[in-house]
Short mmCIF file of C-alpha atoms and ligand atoms in Angstrom, two decimals:
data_model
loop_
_atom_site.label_atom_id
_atom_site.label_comp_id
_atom_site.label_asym_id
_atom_site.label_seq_id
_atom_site.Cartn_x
_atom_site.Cartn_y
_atom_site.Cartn_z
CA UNK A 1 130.27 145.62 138.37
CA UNK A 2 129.78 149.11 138.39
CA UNK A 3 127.65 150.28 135.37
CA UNK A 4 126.30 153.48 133.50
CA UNK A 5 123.07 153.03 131.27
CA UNK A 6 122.27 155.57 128.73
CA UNK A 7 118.82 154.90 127.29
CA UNK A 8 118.07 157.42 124.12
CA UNK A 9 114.88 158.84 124.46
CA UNK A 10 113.90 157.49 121.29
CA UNK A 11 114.30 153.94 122.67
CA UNK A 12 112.71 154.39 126.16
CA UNK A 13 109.84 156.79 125.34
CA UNK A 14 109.54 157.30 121.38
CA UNK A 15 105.71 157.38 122.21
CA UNK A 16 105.29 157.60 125.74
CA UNK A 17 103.87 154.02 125.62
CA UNK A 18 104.44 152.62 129.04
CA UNK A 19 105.42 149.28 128.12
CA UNK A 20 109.21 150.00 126.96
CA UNK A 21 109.62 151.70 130.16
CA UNK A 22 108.50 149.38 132.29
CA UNK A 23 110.47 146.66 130.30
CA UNK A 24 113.81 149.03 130.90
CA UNK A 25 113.05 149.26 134.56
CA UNK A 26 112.17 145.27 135.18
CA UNK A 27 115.68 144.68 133.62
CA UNK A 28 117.58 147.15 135.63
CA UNK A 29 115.95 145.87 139.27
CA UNK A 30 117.31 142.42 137.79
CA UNK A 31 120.43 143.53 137.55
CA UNK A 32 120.32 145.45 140.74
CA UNK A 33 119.32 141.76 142.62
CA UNK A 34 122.53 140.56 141.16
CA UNK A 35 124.68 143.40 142.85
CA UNK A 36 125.60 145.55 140.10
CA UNK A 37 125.74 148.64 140.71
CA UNK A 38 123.56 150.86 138.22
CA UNK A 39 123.11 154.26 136.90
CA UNK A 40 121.44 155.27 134.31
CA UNK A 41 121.17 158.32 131.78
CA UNK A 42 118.27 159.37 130.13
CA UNK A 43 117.92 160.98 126.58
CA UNK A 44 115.08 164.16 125.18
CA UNK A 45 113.79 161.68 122.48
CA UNK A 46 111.01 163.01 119.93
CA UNK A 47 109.42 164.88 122.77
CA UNK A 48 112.76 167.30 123.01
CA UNK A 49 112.70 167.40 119.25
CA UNK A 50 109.01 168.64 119.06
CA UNK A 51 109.56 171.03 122.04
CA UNK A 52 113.08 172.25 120.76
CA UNK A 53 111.01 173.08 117.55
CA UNK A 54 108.33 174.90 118.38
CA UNK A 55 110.41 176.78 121.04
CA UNK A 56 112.36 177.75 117.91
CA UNK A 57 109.61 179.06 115.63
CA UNK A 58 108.84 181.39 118.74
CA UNK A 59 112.34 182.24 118.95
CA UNK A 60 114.24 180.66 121.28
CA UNK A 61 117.92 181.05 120.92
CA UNK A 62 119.94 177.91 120.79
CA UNK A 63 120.74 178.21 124.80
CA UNK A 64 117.04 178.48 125.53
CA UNK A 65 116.39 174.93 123.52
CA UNK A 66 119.25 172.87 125.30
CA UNK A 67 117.42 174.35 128.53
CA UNK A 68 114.45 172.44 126.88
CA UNK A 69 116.37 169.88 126.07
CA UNK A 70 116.79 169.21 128.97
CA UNK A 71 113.97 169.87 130.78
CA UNK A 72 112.86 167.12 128.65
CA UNK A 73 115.09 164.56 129.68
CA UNK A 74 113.94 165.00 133.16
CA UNK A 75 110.74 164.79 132.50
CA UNK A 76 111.79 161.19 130.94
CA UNK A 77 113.58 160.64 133.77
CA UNK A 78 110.95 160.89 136.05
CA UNK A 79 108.87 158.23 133.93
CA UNK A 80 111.73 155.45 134.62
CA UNK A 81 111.81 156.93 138.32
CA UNK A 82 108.48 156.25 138.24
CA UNK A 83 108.59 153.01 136.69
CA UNK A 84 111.60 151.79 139.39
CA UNK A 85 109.77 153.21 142.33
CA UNK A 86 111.36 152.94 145.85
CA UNK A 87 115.36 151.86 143.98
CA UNK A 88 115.71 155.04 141.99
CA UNK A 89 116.78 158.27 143.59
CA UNK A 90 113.30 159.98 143.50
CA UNK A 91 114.45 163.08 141.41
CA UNK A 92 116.43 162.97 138.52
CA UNK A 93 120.01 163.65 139.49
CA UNK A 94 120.60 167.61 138.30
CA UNK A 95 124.65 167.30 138.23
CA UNK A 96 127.53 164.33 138.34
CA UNK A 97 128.03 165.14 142.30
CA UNK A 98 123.93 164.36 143.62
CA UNK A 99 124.03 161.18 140.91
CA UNK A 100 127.76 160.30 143.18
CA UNK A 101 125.65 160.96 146.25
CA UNK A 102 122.84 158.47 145.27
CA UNK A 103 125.14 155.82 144.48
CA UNK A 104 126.98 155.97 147.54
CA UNK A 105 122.81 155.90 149.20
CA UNK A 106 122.44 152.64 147.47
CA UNK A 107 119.91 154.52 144.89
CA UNK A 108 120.09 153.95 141.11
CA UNK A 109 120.20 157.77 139.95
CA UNK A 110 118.27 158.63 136.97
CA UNK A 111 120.25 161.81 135.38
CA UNK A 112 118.72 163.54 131.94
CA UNK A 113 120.39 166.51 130.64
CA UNK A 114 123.14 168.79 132.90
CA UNK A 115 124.18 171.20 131.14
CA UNK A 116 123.78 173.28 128.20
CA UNK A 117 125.52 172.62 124.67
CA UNK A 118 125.92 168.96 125.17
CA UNK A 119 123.64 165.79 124.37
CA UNK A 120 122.98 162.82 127.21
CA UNK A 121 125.55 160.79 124.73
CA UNK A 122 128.36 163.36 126.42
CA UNK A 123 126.70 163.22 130.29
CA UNK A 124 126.42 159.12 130.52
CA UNK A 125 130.43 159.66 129.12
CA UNK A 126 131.40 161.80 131.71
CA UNK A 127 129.43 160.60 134.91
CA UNK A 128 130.82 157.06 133.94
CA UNK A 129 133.92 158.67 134.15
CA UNK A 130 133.18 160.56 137.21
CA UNK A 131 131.98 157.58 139.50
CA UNK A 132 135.00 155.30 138.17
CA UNK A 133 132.66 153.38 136.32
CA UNK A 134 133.56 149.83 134.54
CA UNK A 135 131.14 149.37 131.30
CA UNK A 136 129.32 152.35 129.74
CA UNK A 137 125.94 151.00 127.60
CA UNK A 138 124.55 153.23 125.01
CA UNK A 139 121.05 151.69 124.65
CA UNK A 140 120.53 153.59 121.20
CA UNK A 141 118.33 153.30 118.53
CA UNK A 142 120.99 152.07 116.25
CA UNK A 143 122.46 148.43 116.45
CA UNK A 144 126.15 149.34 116.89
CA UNK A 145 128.97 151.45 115.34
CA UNK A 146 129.11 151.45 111.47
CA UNK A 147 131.88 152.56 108.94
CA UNK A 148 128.91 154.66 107.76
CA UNK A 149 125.66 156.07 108.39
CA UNK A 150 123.70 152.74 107.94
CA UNK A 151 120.79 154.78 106.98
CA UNK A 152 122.36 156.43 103.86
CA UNK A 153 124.52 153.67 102.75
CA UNK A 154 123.34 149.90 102.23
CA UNK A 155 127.34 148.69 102.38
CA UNK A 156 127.71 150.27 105.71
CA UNK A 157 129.20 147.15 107.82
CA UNK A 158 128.88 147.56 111.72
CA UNK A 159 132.01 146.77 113.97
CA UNK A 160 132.12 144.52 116.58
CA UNK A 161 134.44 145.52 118.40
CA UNK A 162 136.74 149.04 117.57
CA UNK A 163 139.71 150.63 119.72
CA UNK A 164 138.89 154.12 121.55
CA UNK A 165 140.65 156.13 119.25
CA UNK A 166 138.64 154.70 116.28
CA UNK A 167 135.90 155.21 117.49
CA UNK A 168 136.50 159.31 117.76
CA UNK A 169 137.80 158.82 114.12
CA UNK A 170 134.68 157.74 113.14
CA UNK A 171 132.77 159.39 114.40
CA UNK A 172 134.46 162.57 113.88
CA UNK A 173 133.92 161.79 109.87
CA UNK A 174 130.54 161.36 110.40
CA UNK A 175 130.02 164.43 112.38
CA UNK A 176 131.56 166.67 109.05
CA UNK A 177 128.32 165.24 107.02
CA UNK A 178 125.47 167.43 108.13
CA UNK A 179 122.13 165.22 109.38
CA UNK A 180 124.13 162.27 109.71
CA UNK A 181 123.44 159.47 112.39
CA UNK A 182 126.12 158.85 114.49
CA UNK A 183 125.44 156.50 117.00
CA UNK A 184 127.14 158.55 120.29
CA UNK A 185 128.31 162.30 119.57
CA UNK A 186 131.57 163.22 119.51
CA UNK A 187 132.03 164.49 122.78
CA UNK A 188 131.39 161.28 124.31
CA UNK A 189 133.79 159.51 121.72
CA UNK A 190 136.36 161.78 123.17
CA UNK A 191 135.38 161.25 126.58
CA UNK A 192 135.15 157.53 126.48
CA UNK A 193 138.88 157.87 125.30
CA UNK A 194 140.27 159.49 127.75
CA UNK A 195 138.04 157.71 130.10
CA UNK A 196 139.72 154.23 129.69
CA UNK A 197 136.14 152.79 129.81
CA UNK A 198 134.59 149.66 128.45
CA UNK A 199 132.17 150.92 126.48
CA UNK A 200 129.21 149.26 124.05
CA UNK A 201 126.61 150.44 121.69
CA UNK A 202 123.26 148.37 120.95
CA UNK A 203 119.91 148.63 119.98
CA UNK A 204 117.71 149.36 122.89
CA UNK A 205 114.53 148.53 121.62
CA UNK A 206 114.83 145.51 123.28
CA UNK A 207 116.24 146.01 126.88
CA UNK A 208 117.03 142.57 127.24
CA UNK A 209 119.60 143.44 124.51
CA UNK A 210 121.04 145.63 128.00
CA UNK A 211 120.95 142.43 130.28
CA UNK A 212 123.06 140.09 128.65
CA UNK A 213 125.40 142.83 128.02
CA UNK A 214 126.04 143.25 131.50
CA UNK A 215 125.01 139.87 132.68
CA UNK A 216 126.83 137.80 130.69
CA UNK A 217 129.21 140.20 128.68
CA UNK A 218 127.04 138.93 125.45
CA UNK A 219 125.86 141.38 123.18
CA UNK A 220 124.42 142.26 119.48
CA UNK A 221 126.32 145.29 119.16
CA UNK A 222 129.59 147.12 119.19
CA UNK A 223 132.44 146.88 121.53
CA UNK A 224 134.69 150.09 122.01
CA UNK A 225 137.87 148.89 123.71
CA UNK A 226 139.75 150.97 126.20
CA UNK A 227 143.25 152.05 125.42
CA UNK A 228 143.41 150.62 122.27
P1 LIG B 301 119.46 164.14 123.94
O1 LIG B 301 120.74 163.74 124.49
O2 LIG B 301 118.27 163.32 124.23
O3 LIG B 301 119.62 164.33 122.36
O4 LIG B 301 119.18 165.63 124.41
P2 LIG B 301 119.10 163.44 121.16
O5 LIG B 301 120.18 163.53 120.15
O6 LIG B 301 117.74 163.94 120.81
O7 LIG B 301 119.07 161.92 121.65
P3 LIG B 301 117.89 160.81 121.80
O8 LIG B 301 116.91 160.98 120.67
O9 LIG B 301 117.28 161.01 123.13
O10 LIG B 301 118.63 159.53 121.69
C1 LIG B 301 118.06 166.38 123.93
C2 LIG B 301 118.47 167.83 123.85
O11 LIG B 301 118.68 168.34 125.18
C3 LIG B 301 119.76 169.25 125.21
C4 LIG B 301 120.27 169.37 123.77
O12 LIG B 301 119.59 170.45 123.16
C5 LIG B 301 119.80 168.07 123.14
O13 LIG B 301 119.63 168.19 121.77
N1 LIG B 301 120.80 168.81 126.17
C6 LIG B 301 120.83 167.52 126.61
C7 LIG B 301 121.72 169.72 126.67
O14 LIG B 301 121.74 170.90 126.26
N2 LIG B 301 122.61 169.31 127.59
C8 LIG B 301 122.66 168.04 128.07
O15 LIG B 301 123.50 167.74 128.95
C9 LIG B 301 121.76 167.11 127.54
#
């Protein structure tokens, strides 16, 4: 099975503590030994957000902190890259064709941010789409897809499983209530849409969570159906 990753960077490095990052990589060589094939996307995390901010007390313009952005994700990357040593591609992949080209090396390609304006929710979207692929993970640091921001409201109920189209619905609600936490940006929702992709959200504070998902199509998390 063919698979994209996307590990937030508040779930792989919310502290730069090298344990979770390890932990992310020991589960992806796993799955690598049992022939999937494997991608993964990395996120900015707290690190982004404290660059992003001071960059915009100097005055940055909003262009200028998605460059940070993701500058930041890269430098993430480079910590899994690190942490999967001679499997990954041994620079994070800077655009959807050199992340093809390390798949088709046998490499797992570690891709961060590509391009302003966006969030890693929007690139793991598209290069899944791109490289044909057939289960999108969001490794997030929320446990699914809610009917609303779980944070805010202690009746939010989490689906298990919701149609495409739902799920850009949702999120598309949650998106018009400023600071809200939706749990893949709206972009993506739209993407994994049109995609026709399997798609899944979990929490990735425990990568194991990631395994079974792929290993054995279990999960504690939410389902987004293709084409429904
Ligand atoms: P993230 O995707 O990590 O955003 O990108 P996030 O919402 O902080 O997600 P977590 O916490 O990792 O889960 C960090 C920043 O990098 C820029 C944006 O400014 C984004 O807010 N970015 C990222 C881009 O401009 N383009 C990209 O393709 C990716």
């Amino acid at each position: 099975m063919k698979v994209v990753v996307s590990v937030g960077g508040s779930v792989l490095a919310p502290d730069l503590e090298p344990d979770r990052v390890a932990d992310y990589a020991t589960v992806l060589q796993d799955l690598d030994d049992r022939g999937h094939t494997l991608a993964t996307v990395v996120g900015g995390g707290p690190t982004a957000r404290e660059y992003i901010g001071t960059a915009r007390e100097l005055g940055a313009n909003e262009i200028e902190l998605d460059q940070l952005g993701i500058a930041v994700t890269r430098l993430n990357g480079r910590l899994l890259i690190a942490a999967l040593d001679d499997r990954a591609a041994p620079t994070p992949a800077e655009s959807y064709e050199s992340g093809r080209e390390a798949i088709r090396r046998g490499d797992i390609p570690v891709l961060g941010g590509v391009v302003a304006a966006q969030t890693t929710d929007a690139v793991a979207a598209a290069f899944a789409e791109y490289v044909d692929a057939d289960l999108l993970v969001y490794a997030t640091s929320v446990p699914g897809v809610f009917d609303a921001d779980p944070n805010e409201d202690a009746d939010a109920t989490r689906f298990d499983s919701l149609g495409a189209d739902e799920l850009v619905d949702i999120i598309a609600g949650m998106e018009m209530d400023a600071g809200s936490n939706a749990p893949v940006d709206l972009l993506a929702a739209k993407v994994i849409k049109r995609s026709g992709i399997r798609a899944v959200v979990l929490d990735g504070t425990d990568p194991e969570r990631v395994a079974r998902a792929v290993a054995d199509d279990e999960f504690d998390g939410t389902e987004i159906r293709p084409g429904a």
